[in-house]
Short mmCIF file of C-alpha atoms and ligand atoms in Angstrom, two decimals:
data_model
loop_
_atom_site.label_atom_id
_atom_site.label_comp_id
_atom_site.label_asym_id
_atom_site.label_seq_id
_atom_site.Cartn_x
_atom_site.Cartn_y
_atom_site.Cartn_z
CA UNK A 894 -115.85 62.04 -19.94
CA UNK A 895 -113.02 60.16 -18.84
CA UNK A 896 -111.14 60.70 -15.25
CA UNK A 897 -107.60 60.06 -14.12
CA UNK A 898 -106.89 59.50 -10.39
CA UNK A 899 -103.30 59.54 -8.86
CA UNK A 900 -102.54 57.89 -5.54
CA UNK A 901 -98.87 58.50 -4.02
CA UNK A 902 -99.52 58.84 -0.38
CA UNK A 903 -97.72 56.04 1.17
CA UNK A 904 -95.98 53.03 -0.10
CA UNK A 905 -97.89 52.48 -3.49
CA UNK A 906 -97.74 53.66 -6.86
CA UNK A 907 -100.80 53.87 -8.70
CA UNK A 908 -103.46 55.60 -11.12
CA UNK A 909 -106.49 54.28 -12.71
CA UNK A 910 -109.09 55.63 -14.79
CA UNK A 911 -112.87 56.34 -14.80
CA UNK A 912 -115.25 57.07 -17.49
CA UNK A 913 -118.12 59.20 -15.79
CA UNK A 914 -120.84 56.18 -15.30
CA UNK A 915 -118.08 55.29 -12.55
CA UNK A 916 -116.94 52.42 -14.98
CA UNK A 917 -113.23 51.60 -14.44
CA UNK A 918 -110.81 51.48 -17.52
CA UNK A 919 -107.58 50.61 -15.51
CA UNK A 920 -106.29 50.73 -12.69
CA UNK A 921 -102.24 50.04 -11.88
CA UNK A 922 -100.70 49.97 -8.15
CA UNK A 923 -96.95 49.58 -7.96
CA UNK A 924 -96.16 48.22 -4.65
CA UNK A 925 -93.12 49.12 -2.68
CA UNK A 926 -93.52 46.57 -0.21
CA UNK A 927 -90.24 44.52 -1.23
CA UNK A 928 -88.11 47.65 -0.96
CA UNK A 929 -89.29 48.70 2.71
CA UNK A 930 -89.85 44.73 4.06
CA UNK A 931 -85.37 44.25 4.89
CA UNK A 932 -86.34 47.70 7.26
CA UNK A 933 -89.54 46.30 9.01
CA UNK A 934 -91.45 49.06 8.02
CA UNK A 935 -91.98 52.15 5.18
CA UNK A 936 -88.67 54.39 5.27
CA UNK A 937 -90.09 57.77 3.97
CA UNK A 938 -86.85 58.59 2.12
CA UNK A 939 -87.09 55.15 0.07
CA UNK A 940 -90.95 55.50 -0.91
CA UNK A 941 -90.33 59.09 -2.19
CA UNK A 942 -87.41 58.27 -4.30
CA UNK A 943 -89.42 55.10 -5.32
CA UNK A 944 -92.48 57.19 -6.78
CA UNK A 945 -90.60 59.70 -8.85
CA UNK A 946 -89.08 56.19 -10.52
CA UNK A 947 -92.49 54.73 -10.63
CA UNK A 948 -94.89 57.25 -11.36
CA UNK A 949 -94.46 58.05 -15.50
CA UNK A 950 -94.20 54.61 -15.81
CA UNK A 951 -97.86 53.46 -14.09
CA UNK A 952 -99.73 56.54 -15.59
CA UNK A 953 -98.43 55.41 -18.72
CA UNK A 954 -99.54 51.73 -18.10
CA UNK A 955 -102.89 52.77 -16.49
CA UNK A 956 -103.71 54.84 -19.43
CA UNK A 957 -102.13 52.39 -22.07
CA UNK A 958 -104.40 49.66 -20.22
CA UNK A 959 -107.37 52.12 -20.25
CA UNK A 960 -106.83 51.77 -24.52
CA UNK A 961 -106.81 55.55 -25.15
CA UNK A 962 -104.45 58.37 -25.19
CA UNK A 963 -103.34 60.69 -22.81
CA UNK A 964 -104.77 63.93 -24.68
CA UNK A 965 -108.85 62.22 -24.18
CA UNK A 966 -108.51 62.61 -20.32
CA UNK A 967 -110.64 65.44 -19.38
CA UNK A 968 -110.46 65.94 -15.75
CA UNK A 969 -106.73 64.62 -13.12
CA UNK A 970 -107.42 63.96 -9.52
CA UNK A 971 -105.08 62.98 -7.28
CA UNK A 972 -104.15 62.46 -3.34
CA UNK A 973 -103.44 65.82 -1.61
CA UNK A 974 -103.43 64.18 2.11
CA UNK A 975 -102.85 63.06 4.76
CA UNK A 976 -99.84 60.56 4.09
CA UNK A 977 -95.85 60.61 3.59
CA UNK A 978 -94.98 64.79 2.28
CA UNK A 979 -92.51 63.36 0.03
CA UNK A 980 -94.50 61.11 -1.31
CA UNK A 981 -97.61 62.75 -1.40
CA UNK A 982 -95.54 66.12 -3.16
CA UNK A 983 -94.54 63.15 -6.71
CA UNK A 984 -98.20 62.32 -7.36
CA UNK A 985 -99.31 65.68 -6.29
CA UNK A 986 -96.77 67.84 -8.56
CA UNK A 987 -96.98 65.48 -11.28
CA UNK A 988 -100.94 65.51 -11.32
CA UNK A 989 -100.21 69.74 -11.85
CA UNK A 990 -97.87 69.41 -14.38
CA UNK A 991 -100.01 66.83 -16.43
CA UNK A 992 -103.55 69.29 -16.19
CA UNK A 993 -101.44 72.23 -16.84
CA UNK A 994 -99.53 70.66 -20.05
CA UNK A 995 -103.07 69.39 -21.76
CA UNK A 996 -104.92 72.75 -19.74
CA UNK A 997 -107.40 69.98 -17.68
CA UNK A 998 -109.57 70.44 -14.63
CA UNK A 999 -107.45 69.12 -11.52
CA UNK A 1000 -109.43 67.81 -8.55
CA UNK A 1001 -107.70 67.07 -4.97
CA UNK A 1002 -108.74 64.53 -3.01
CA UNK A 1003 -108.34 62.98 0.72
CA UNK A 1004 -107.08 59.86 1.19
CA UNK A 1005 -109.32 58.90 3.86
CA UNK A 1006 -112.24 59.85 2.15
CA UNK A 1007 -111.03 57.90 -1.37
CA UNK A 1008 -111.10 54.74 0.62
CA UNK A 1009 -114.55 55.23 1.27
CA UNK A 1010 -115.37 55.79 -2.07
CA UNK A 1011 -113.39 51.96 -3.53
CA UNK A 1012 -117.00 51.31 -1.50
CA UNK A 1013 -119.23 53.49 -4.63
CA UNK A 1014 -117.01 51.87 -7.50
CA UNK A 1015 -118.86 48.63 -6.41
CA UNK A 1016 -121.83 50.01 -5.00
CA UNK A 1017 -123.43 53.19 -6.24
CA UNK A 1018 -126.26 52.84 -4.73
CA UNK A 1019 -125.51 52.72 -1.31
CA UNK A 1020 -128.45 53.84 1.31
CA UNK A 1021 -128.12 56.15 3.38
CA UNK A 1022 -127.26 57.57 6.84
CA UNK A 1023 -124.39 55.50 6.82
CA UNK A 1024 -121.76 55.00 8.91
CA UNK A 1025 -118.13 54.47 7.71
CA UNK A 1026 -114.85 52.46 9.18
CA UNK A 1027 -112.13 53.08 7.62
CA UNK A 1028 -109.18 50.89 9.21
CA UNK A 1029 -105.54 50.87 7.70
CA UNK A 1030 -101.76 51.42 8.34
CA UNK A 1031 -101.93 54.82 8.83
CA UNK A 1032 -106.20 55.59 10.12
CA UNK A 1033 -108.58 53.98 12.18
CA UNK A 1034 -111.65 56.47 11.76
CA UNK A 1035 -115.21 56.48 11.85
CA UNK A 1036 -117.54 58.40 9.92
CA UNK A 1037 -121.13 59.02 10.14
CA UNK A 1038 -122.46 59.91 6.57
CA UNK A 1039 -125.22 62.00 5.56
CA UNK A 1040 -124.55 61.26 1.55
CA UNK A 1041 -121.63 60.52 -0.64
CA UNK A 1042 -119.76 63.77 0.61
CA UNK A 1043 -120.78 64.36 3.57
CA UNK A 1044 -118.58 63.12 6.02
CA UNK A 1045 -118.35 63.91 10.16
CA UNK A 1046 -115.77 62.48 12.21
CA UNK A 1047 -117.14 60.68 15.00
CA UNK A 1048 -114.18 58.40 16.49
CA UNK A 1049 -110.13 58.12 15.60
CA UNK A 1050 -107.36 56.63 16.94
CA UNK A 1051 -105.83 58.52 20.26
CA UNK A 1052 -102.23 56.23 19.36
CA UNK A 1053 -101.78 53.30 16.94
CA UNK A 1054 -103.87 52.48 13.67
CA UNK A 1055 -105.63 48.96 13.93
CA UNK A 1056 -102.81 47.99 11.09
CA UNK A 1057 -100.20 49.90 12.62
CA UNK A 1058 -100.55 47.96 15.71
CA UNK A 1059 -100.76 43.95 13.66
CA UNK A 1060 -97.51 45.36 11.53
CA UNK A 1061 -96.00 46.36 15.16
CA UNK A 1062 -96.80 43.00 16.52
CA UNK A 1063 -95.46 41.24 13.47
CA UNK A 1064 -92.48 42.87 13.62
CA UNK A 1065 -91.76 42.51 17.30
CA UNK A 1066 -92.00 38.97 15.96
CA UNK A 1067 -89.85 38.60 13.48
CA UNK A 1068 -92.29 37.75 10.86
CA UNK A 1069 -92.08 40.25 8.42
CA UNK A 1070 -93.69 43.56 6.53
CA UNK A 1071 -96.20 44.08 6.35
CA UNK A 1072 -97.57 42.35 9.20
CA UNK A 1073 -101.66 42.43 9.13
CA UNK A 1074 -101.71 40.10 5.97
CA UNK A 1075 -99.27 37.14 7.66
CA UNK A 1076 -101.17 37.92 10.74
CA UNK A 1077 -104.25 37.34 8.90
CA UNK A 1078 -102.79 33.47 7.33
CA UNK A 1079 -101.46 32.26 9.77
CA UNK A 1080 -104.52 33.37 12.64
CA UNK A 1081 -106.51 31.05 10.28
CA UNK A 1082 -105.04 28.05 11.92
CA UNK A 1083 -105.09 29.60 15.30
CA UNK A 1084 -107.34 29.39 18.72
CA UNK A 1085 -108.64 32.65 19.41
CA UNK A 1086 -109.90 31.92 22.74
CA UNK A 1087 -106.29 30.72 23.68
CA UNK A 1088 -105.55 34.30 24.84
CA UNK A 1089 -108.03 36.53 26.74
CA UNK A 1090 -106.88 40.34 26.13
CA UNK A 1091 -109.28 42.65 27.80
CA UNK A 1092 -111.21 45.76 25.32
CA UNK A 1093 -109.77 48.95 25.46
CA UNK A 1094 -112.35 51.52 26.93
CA UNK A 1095 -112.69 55.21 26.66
CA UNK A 1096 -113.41 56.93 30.00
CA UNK A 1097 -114.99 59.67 28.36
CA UNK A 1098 -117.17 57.85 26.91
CA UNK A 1099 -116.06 58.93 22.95
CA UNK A 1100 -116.36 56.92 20.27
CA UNK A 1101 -112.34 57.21 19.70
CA UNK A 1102 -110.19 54.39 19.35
CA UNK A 1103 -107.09 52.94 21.31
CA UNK A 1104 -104.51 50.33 20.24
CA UNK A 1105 -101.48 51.44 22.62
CA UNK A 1106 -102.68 49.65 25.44
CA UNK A 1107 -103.75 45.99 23.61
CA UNK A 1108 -100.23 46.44 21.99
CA UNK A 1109 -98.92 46.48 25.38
CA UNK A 1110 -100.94 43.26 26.64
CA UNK A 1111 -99.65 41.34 23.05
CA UNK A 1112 -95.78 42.53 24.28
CA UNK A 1113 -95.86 41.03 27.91
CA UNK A 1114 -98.21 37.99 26.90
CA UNK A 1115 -95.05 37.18 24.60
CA UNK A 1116 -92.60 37.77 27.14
CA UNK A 1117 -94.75 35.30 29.71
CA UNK A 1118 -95.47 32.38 27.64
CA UNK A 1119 -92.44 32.37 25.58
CA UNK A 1120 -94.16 33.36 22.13
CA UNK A 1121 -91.40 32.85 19.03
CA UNK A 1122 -91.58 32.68 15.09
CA UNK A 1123 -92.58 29.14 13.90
CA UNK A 1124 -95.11 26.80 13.16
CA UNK A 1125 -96.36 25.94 16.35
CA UNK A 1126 -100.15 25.78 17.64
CA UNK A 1127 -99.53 28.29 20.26
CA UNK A 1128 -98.11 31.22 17.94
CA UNK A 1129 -101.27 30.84 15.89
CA UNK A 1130 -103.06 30.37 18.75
CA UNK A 1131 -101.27 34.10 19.66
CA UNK A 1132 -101.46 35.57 16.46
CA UNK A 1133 -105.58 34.72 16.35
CA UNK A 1134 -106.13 35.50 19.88
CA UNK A 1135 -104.24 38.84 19.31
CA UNK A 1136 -106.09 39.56 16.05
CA UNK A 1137 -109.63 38.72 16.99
CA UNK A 1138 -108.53 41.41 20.03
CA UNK A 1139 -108.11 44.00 17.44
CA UNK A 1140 -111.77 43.52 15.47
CA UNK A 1141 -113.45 42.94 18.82
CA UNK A 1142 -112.11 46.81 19.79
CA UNK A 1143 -113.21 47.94 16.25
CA UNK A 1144 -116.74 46.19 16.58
CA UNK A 1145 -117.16 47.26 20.12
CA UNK A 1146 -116.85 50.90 18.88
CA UNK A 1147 -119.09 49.99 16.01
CA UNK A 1148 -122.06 48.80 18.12
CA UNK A 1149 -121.80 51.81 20.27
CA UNK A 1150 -122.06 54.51 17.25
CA UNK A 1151 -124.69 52.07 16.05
CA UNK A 1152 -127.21 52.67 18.80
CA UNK A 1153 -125.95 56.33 18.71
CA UNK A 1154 -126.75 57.66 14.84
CA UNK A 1155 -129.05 54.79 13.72
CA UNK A 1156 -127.81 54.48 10.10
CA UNK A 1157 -129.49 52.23 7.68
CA UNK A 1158 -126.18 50.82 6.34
CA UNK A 1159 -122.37 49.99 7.26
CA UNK A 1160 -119.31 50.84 5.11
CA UNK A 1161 -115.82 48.95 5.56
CA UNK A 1162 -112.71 50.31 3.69
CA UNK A 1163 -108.79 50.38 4.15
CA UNK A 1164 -106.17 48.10 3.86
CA UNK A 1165 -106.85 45.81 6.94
CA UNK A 1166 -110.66 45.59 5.70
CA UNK A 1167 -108.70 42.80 3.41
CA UNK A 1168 -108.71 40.90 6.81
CA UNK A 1169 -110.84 37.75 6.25
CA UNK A 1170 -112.10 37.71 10.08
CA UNK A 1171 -112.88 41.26 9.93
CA UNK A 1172 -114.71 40.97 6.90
CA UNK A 1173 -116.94 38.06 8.52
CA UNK A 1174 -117.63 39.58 11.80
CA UNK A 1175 -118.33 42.80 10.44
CA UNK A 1176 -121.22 41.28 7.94
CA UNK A 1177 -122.47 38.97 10.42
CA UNK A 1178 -122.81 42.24 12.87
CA UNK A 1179 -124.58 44.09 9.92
CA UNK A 1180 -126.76 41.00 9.76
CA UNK A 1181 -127.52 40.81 13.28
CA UNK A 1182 -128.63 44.77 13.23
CA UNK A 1183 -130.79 44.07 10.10
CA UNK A 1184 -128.17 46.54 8.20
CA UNK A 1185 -127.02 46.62 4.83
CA UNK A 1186 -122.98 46.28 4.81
CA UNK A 1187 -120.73 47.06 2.13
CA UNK A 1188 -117.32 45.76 1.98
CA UNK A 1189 -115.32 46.92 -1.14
CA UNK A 1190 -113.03 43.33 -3.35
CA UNK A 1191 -110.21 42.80 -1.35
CA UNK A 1192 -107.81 44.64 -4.34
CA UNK A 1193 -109.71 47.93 -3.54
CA UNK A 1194 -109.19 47.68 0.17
CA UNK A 1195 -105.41 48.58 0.28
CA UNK A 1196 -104.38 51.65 -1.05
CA UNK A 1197 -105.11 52.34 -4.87
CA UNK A 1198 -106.29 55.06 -7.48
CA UNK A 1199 -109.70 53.65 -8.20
CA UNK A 1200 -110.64 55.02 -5.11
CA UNK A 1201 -108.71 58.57 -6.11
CA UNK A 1202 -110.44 58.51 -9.26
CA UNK A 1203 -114.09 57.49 -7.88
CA UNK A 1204 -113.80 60.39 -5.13
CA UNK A 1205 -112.68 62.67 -7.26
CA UNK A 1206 -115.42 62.32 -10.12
CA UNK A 1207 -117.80 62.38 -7.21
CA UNK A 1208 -116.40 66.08 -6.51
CA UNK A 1209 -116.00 67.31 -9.80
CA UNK A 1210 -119.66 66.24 -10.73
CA UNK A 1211 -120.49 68.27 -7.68
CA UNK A 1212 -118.87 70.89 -8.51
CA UNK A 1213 -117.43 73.35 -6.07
CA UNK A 1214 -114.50 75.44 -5.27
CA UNK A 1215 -112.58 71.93 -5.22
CA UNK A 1216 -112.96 71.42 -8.81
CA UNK A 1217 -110.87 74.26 -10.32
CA UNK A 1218 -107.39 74.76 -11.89
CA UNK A 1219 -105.16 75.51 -8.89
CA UNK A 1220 -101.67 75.66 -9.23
CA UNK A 1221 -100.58 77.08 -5.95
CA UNK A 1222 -102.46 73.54 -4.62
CA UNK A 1223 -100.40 72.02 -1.28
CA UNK A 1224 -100.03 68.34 0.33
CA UNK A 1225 -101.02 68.25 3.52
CA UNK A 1226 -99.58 65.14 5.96
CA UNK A 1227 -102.46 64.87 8.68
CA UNK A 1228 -105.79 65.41 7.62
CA UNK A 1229 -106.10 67.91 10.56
CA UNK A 1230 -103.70 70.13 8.69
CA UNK A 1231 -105.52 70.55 5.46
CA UNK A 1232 -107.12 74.34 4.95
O1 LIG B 2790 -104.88 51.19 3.22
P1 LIG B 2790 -103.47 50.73 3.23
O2 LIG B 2790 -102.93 50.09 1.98
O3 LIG B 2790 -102.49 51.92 3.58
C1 LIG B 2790 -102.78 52.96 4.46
O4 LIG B 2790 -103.51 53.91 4.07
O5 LIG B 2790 -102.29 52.84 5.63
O6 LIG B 2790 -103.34 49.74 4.48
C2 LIG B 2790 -102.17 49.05 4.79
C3 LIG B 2790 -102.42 48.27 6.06
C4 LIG B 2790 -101.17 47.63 6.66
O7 LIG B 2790 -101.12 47.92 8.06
C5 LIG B 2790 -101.38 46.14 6.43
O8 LIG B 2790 -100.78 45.32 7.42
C6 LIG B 2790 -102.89 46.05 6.49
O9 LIG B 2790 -103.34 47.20 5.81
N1 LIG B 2790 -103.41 44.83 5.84
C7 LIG B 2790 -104.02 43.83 6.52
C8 LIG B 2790 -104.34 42.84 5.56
N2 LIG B 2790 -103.92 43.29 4.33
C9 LIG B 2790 -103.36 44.50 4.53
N3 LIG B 2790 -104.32 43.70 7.83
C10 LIG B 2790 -104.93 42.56 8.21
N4 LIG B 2790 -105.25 41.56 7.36
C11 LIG B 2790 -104.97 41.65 6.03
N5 LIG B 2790 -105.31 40.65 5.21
ZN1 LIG B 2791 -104.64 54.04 2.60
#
């Protein structure tokens, strides 16, 4: 049985497919980031228009790549929500139209969830209870997970995503879009000790997250000791200090749910789990709680249809009321608003 995933919810263009021992044929992203970086950030108009170029183009690639034709795919899943409506609505109508021309299962998927599941490409066998950080552009949630679909919300961001707030930072700065990877190269060379920013803490003792307030701290800290663009020991110092402020808040949040469900491993997904600190921290935490941690390759941390396709074989195997034919199928833009 062979699977193809569409992914349209942002800035990327992409599809990939599966056969059903979760072995990946292709898998194609089309990145928009050159075409939103002159405007410091994604313009919604731009990344719609973008995927209705894009989109017969990468299918066609992913399943040219893939070495069969269109006609052998037996199930389409694609992206439903939460990201961009106009960009969601491309891979969403164009997933319909392709299982209603060749009369194919379609299966919708969540975004959030998908990024979970780049995890499962690499590692079916994960143990659980688990619990799951997803951390990108658009999410910073938590998930504590009973089995592959089973997912309860158990922290989110109150304000800024983790990435939303490094891209904010960078941009503030001058240094380019998006801002979590430059962060990320140039923090290398950095002190992160230069700059003490204090954790944010929830008085209600949740397990939410907040990245307003450490955005705030980054701003005047600039302001006081003069911060510019450049090479200069003290804007990596910055840049590190500012970005080791960010994965302490994550890992604070971590521990805490830690003690509170007891899982036997630790998932890490989304685009900023490309971060190289993050990535270290978060297995030497893992290590230090005598957990298993899973961190999906770098190229399936930011967003792609491996994922798409690897969630939604999960759910058609599964079967369901999510597995059918339906046409009257909606995008939904916060994951809140999905019925
Ligand atoms: O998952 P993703 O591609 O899109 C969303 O679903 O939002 O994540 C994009 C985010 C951006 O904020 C970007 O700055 C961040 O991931 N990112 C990174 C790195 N690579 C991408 N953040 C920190 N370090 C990186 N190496
Ligand atoms: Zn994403």
């Amino acid at each position: 049985m062979l699977l193809l995933g569409i992914e349209t919810s942002c800035d990327e263009t992409a599809a990939a497919v599966l056969d059903d021992q979760f072995s990946l044929l292709s898998s194609v992203v089309l990145s928009q980031e050159k075409i939103h970086a002159p405007y410091g950030g994604i313009v919604p108009e731009l990344a719609s228009r973008e995927h209705i170029r894009s989109i017969v183009h990468v299918v066609a690639e992913a399943v040219r790549r893939a070495g069969i034709d269109i006609q052998k795919i037996d199930v389409y899943a694609v992206t439903q929500g939460p990201g961009l409506i106009g960009s969601l609505l491309v891979g969403l109508s164009f997933a319909k139209g392709l299982a209603y021309i060749f009369g194919k299962p379609l299966v919708p998927v969540d975004h959030v969830e998908a990024h979970i599941h780049s995890t499962f490409l690499e590692n079916p066998d994960v143990l659980f209870p688990a619990l799951a950080l997803v951390v990108s552009g658009g999410h910073t949630s938590l998930f504590a997970m009973g089995h592959k679909l089973d997912y309860r919300l158990v922290g989110k961001t109150r304000d800024d995503a983790a990435g939303e707030a490094l891209d904010k930072i960078a941009k503030h700065l001058d240094l380019g879009y998006p801002g979590g990877p430059l962060i990320d190269k140039l923090a290398e060379k950095g002190d992160q000790a230069r700059f003490p920013f204090g954790l944010p803490h929830m008085t209600d003792g949740s397990l939410d997250f907040s990245f307003s307030g450490l955005k705030t701290a980054a701003l005047k800290t600039i302001r006081r000791a003069g911060i510019k663009k450049g090479r200069s020991g003290v804007f990596c110092d910055f840049l590190a200090s500012f970005q080791m402020a960010v994965i302490r808040a994550l890992m604070e949040n971590l521990e805490r749910a830690v003690r509170k469900y007891r899982p036997r491993s630790l998932i890490l997904s989304g685009g900023v789990a490309r971060n190289r600190s993050l990535r270290k921290e978060f297995q030497a935490f893992a290590g230090k709680k005598d957990l298993k941690a899973y961190v999906p390759n770098p190229s399936f941390c930011t967003d792609n249809a491996a994922m798409v396709a690897a969630l939604g074989l999960e759910q058609f195997r599964s079967g369901g009321s999510k597995a059918g034919f339906p046409l009257d199928l909606n995008a939904y833009p916060r994951r809140e608003a999905r019925s």
